GROMACS .gro file of C-alpha atoms in nm:
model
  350
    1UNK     CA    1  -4.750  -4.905   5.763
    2UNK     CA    2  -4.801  -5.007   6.148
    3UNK     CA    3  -4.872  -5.411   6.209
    4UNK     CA    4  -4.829  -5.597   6.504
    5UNK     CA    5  -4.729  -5.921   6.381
    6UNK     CA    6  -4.808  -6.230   6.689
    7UNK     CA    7  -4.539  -6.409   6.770
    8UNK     CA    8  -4.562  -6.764   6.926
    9UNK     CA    9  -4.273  -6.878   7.091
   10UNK     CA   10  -4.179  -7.281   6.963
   11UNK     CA   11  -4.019  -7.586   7.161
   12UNK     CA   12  -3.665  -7.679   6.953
   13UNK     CA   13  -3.911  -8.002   6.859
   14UNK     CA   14  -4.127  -7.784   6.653
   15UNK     CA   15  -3.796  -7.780   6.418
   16UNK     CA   16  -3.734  -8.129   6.397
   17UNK     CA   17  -3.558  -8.169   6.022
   18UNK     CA   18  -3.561  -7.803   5.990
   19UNK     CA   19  -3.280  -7.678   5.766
   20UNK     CA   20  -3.066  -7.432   5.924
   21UNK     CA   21  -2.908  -7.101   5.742
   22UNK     CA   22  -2.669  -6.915   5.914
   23UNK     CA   23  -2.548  -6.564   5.769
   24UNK     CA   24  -2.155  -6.636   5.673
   25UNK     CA   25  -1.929  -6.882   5.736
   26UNK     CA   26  -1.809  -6.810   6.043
   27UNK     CA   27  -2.190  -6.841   6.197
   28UNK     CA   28  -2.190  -7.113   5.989
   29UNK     CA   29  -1.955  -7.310   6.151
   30UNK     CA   30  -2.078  -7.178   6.531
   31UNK     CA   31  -2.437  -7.310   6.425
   32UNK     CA   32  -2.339  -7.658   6.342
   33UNK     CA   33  -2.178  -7.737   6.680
   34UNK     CA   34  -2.577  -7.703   6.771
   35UNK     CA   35  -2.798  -7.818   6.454
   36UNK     CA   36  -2.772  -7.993   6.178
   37UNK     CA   37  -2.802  -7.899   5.847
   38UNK     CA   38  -2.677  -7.611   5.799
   39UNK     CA   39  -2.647  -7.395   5.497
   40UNK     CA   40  -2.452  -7.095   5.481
   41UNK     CA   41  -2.552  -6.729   5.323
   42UNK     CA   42  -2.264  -6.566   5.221
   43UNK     CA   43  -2.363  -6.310   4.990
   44UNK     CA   44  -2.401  -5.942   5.116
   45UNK     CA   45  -2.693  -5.824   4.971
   46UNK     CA   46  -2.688  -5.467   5.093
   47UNK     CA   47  -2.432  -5.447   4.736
   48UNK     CA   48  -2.461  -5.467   4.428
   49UNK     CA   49  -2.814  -5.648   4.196
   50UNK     CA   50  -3.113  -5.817   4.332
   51UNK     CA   51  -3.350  -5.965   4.107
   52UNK     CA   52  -3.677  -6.129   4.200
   53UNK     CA   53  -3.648  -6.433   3.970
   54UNK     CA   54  -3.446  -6.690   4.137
   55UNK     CA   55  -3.226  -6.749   3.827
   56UNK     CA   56  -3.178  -6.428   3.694
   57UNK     CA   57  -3.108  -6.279   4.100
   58UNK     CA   58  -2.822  -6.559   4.090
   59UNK     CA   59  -2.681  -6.477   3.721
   60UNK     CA   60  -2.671  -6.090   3.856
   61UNK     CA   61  -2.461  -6.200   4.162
   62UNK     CA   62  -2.240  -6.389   3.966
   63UNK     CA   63  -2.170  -6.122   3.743
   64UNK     CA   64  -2.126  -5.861   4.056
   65UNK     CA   65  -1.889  -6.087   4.232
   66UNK     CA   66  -1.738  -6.313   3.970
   67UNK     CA   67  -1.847  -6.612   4.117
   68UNK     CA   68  -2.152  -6.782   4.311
   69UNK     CA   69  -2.223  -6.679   4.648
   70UNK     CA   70  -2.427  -6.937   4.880
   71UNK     CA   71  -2.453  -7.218   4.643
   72UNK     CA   72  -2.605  -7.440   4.924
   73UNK     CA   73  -2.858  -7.230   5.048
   74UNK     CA   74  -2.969  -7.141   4.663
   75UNK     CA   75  -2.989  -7.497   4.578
   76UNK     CA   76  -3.179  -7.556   4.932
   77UNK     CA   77  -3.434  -7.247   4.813
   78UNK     CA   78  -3.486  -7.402   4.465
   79UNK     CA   79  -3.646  -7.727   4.588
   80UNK     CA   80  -4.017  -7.804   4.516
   81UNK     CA   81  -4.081  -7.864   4.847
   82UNK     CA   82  -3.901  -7.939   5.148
   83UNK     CA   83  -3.861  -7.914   5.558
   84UNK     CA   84  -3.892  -7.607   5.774
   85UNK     CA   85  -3.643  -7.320   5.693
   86UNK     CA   86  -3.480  -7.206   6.027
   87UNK     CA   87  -3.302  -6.897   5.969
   88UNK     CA   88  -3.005  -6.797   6.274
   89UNK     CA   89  -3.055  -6.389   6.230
   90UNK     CA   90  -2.831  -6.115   6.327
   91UNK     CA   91  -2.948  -5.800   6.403
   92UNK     CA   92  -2.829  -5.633   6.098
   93UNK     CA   93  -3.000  -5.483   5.787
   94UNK     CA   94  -2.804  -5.711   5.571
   95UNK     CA   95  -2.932  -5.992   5.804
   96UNK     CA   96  -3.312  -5.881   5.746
   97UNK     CA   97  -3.294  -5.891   5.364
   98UNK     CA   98  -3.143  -6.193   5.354
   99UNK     CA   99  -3.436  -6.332   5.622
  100UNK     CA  100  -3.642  -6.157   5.343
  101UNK     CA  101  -3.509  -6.299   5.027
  102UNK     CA  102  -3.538  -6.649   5.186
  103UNK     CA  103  -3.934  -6.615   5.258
  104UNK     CA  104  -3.987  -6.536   4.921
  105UNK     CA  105  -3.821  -6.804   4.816
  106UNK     CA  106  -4.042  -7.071   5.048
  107UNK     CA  107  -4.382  -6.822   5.067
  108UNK     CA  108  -4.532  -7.033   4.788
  109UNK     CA  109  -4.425  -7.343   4.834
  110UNK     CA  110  -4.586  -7.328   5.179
  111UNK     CA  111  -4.260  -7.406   5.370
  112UNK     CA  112  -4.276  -7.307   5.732
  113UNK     CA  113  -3.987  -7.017   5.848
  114UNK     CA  114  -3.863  -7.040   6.165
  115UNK     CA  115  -3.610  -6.745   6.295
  116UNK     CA  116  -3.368  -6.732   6.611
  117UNK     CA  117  -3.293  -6.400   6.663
  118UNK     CA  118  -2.979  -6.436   6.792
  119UNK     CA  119  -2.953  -6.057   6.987
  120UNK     CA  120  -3.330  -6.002   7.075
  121UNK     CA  121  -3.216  -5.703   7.309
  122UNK     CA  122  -3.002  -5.553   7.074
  123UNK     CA  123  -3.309  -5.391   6.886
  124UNK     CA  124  -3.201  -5.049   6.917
  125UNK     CA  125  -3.339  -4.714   6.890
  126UNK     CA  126  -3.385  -4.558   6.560
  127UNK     CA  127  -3.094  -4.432   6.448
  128UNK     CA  128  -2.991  -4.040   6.450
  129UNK     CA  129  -2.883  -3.858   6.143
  130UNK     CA  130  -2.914  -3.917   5.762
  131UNK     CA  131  -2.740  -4.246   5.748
  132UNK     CA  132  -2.740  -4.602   5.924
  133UNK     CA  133  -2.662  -4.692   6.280
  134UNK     CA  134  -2.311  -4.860   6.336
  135UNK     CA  135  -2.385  -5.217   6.258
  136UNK     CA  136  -2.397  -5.465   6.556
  137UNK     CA  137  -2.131  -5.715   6.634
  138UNK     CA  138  -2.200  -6.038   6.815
  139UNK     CA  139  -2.037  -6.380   6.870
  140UNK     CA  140  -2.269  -6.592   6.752
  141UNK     CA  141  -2.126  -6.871   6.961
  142UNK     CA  142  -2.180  -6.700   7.269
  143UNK     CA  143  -2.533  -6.612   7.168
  144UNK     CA  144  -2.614  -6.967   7.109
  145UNK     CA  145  -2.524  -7.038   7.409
  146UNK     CA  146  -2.744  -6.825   7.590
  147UNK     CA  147  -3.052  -7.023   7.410
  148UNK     CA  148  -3.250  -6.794   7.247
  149UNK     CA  149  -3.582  -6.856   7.150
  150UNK     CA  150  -3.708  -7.019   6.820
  151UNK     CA  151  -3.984  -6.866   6.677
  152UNK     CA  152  -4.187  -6.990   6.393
  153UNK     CA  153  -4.290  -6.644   6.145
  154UNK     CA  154  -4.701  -6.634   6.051
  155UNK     CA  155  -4.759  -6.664   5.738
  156UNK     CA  156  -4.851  -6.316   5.730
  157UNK     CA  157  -4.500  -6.197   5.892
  158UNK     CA  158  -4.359  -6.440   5.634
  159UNK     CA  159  -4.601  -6.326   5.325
  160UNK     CA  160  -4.422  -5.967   5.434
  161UNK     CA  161  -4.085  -6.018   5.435
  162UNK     CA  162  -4.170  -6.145   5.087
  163UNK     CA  163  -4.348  -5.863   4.934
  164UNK     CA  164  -4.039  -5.695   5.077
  165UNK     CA  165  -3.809  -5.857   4.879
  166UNK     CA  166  -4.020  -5.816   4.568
  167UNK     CA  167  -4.029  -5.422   4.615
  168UNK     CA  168  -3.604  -5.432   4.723
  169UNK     CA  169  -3.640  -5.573   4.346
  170UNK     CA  170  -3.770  -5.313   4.177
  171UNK     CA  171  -3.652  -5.097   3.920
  172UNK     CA  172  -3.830  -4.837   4.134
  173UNK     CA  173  -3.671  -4.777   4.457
  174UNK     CA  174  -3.934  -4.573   4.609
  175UNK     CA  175  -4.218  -4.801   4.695
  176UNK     CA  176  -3.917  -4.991   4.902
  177UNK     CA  177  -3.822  -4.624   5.055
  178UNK     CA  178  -4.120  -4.497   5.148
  179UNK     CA  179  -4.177  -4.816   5.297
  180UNK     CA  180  -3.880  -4.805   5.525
  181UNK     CA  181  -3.959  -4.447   5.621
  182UNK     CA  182  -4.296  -4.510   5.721
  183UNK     CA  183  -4.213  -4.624   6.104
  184UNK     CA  184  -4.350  -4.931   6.063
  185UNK     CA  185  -4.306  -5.164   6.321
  186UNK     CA  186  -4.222  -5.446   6.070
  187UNK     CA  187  -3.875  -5.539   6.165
  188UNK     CA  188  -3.654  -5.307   6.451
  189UNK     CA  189  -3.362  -5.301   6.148
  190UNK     CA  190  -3.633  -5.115   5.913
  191UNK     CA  191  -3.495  -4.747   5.998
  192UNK     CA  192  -3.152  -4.871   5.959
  193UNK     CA  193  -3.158  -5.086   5.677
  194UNK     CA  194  -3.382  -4.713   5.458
  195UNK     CA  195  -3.096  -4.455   5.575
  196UNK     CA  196  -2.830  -4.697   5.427
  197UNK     CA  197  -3.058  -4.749   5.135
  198UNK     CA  198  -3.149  -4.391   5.046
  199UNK     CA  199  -2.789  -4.258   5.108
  200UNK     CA  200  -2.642  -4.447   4.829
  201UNK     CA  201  -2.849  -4.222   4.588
  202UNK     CA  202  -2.827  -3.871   4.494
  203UNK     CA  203  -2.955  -3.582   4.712
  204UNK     CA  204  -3.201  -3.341   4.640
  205UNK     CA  205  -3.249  -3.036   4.868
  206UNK     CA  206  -3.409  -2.715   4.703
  207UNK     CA  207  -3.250  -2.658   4.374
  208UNK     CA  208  -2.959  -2.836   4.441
  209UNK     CA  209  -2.822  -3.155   4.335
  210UNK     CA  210  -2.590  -3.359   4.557
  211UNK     CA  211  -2.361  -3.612   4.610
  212UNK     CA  212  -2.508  -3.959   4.771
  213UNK     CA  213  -2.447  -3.953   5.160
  214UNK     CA  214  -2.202  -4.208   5.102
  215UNK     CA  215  -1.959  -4.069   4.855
  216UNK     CA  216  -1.984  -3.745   5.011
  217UNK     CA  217  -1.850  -3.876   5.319
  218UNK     CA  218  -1.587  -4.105   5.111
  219UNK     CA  219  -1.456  -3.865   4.915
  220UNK     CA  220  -1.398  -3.608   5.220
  221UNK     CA  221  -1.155  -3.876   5.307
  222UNK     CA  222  -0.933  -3.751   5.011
  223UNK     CA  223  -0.692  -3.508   5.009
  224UNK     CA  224  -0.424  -3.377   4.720
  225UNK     CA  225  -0.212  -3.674   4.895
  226UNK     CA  226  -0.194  -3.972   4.769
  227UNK     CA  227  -0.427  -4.230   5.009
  228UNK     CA  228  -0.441  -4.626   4.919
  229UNK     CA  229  -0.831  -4.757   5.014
  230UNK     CA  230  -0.649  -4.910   5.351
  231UNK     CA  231  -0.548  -4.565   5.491
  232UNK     CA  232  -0.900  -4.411   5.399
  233UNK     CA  233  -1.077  -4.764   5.578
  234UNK     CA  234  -0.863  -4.678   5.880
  235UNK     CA  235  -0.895  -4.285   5.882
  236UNK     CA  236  -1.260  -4.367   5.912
  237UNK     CA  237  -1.271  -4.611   6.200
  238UNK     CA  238  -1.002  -4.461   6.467
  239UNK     CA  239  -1.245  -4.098   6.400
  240UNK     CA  240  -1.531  -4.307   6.489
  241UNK     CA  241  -1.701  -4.118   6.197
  242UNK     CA  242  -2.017  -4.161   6.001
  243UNK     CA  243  -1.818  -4.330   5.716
  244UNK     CA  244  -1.700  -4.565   6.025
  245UNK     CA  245  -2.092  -4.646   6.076
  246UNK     CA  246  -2.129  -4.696   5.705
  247UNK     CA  247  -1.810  -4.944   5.648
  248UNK     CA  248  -1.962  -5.188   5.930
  249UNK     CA  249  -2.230  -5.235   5.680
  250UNK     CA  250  -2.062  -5.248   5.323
  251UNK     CA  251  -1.695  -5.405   5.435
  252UNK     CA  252  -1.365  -5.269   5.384
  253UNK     CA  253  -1.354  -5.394   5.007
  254UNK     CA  254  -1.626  -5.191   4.890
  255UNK     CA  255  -1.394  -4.881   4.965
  256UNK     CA  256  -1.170  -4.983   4.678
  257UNK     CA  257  -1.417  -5.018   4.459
  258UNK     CA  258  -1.623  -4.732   4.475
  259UNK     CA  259  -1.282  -4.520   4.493
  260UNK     CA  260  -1.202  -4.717   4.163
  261UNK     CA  261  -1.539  -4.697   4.003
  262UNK     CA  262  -1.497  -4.316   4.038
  263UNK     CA  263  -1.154  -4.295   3.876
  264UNK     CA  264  -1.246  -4.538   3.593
  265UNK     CA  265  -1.657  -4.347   3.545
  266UNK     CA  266  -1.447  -4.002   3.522
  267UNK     CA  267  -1.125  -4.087   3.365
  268UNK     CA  268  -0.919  -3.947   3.635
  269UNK     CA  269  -1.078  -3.589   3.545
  270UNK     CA  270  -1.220  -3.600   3.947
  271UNK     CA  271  -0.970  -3.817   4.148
  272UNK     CA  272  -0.694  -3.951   4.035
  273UNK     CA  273  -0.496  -4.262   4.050
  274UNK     CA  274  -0.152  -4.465   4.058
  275UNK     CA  275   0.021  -4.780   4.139
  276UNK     CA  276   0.121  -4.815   4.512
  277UNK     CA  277   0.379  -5.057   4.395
  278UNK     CA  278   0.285  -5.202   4.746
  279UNK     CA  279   0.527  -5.543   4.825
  280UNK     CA  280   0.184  -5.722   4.866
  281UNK     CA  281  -0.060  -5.606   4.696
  282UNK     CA  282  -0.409  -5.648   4.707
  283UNK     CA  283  -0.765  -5.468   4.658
  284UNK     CA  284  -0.703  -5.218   4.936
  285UNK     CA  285  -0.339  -5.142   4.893
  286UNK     CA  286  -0.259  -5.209   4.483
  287UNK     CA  287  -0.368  -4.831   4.395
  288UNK     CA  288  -0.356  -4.468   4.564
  289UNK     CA  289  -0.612  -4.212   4.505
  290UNK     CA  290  -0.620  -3.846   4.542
  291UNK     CA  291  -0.819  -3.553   4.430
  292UNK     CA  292  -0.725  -3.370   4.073
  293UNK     CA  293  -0.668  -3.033   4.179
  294UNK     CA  294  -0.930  -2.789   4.148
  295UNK     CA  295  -1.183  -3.079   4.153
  296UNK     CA  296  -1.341  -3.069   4.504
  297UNK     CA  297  -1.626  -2.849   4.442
  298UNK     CA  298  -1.766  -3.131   4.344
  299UNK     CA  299  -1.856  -3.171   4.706
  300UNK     CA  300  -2.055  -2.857   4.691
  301UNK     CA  301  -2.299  -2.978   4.412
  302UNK     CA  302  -2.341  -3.252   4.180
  303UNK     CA  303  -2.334  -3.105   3.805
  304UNK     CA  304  -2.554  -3.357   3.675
  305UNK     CA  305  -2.637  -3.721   3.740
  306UNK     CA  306  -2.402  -3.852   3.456
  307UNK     CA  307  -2.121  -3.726   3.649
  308UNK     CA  308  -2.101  -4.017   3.926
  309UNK     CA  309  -2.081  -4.341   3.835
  310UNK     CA  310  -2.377  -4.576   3.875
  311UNK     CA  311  -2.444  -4.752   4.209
  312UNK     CA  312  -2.670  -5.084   4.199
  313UNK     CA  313  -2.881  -5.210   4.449
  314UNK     CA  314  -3.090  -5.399   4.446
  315UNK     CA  315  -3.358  -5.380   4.154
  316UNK     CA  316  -3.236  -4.992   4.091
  317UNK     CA  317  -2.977  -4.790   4.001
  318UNK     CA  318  -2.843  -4.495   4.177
  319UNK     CA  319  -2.671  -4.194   3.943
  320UNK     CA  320  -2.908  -4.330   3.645
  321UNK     CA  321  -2.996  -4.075   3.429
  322UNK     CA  322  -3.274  -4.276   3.248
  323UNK     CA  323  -3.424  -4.335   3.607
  324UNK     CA  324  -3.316  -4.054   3.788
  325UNK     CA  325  -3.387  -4.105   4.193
  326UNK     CA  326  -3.302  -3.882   4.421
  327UNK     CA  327  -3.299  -3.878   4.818
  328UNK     CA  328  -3.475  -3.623   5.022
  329UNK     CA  329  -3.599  -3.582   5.386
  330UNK     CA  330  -3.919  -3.527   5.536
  331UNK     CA  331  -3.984  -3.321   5.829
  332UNK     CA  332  -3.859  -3.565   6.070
  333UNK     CA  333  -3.509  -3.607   5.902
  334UNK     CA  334  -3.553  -3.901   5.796
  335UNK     CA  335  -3.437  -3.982   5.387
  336UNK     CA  336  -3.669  -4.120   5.140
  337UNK     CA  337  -3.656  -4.199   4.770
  338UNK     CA  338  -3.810  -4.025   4.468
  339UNK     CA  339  -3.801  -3.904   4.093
  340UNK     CA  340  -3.582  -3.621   4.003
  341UNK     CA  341  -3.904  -3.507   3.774
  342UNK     CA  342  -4.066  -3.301   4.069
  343UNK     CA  343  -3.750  -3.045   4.026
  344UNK     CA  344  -3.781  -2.725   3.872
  345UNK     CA  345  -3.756  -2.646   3.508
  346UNK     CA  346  -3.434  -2.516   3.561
  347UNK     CA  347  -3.283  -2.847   3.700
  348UNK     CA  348  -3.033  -3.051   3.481
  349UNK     CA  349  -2.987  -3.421   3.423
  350UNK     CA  350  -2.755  -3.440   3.189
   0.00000   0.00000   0.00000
């Protein structure tokens, strides 16, 4: 879909008792040398549930994360009404859903959205390869201090981000997909934010089943020595790898847990696992993985979708074998989402 959405540049008065939302606490506390109020978004939404209804999206994140992420800015989105929303935005993919989620929030209730990119000439080309772009770091301090423009969103560029959010919520991941791989001109994050997307699902390339981007890359990491989630984090980023590009966007943490979601989803029978006995243990240095021997042909071909565990994001499921997804490419390169059913007879999902 190509749209030019109009832009109109805003004096800081056109915000007067706007609430602020700055993405984690560290912005957070930047932003409110500058404005006041400011709520922070802490939740990474690029892992784990989304859901569309406000109270059910907020039980699901609770449940992922085992507690309540961005309690202020949730209870700021549930009012009836309320001031301008001005929105402090990185130039990340996590940063545009979140810009997303919050304009669906506010669409109805006819609440203007103002947004300050904070790193309007870090735009970026597209980025090369199957997966995302190495995520971009900024001090947000520093790029408050160089001013940068507020701009208040139309409500068409605000009606959608919305409808954006509503198909990230979907049990369907394609119509979100296709969406991203279209070229549209939308948001310069779009390309990143649908190679990150479509590499946490299964791959689908003639006959073949594969691995997800992702795990494929993770699991490379392994070896028939024993590697804590700390060492494979730090393999990654001194080779200035792929995976390197892919932990600026899901966080050390998520290493351990997708490391330990395959140990616990195949009972060791794939990689195996045992206690570090580290002096101070924590999520990345409690356990040691390595690869049962024989097992790595795994990285050749997927036997069936049952075999990985399940990866949620948003409204879908990756490795779901009642909704099987897979990831292919078009002639360009780039990935994009659909049903396993278009296989041949002779593929297998179970």
């Amino acid at each position: 879909m190509q749209m030019q959405i109009v832009r109109i540049q805003m004096t800081n008065e056109s915000t007067q008792g706007a609430v602020y939302v700055a993405m984690g606490r560290v912005a957070g506390a930047a932003l409110a040398k500058v404005a006041s109020p400011v709520v922070v978004d802490d939740d990474e939404l690029l892992l784990g549930p989304s859901r569309l209804d406000p109270e059910r999206h907020r039980a699901a994140r609770v449940r992922y994360l085992g507690g309540e992420p961005s309690t202020d800015l949730n209870e700021e989105l549930a009012r009836p009404d309320g001031p301008p929303i001005c929105v402090a935005l990185p130039p990340t993919p996590g940063g545009l859903m979140s810009l997303c989620r919050i304009c669906a929030a506010v669409v109805e209730r006819g609440r203007a959205v103002f947004v300050v990119d904070l790193s309007p000439h870090a735009a970026g080309a597209s980025p090369q390869g199957p997966g995302p772009g190495r995520a971009i770091y900024l001090n947000v301090a520093d790029a408050l201090l160089r001013k940068p423009p507020v701009v208040q969103w139309s409500k068409l560029e605000t009606a959608l981000a919305a409808t954006f959010w509503k198909l990230w919520c979907r049990r369907s991941p394609v119509a979100f997909s296709r969406f991203c791989a279209s070229g549209s001109t939308f948001h310069p994050q779009l390309a990143n934010l649908g190679r990150y997307h479509a590499g946490l699902f299964p791959r689908r390339a003639g006959h073949g089943l594969y691995l997800s981007r992702f795990d494929e890359l993770l699991l490379r990491q392994l070896s028939q020595e024993w590697l804590s989630p700390v060492k494979v984090f730090a393999n990654a980023i001194n080779a200035k790898s792929e995976l390197d590009a892919w932990f600026s966007h899901t966080g050390d943490l998520y290493v351990a847990e997708r490391l330990n979601d395959w140990y616990r989803h195949t009972r060791g029978r794939i990689i195996e696992r045992r206690n570090a006995h580290h002096p101070r243990p924590s999520e990345m240095t409690r356990w040691c993985f390595r690869w049962r021997a024989g097992s790595e042909e795994i990285l050749e071909a997927l036997p069936n979708i049952r075999t990985a565990p399940p990866v949620s994001i948003g409204g879908a499921t990756a490795y779901d074998p009642d909704h099987p997804w897979v990831c292919r490419f078009d002639a360009r390169g780039t990935p994009y989402l659909s049903r396993f059913d278009a296989a041949s007879p002779g593929d297998r999902l179970g």
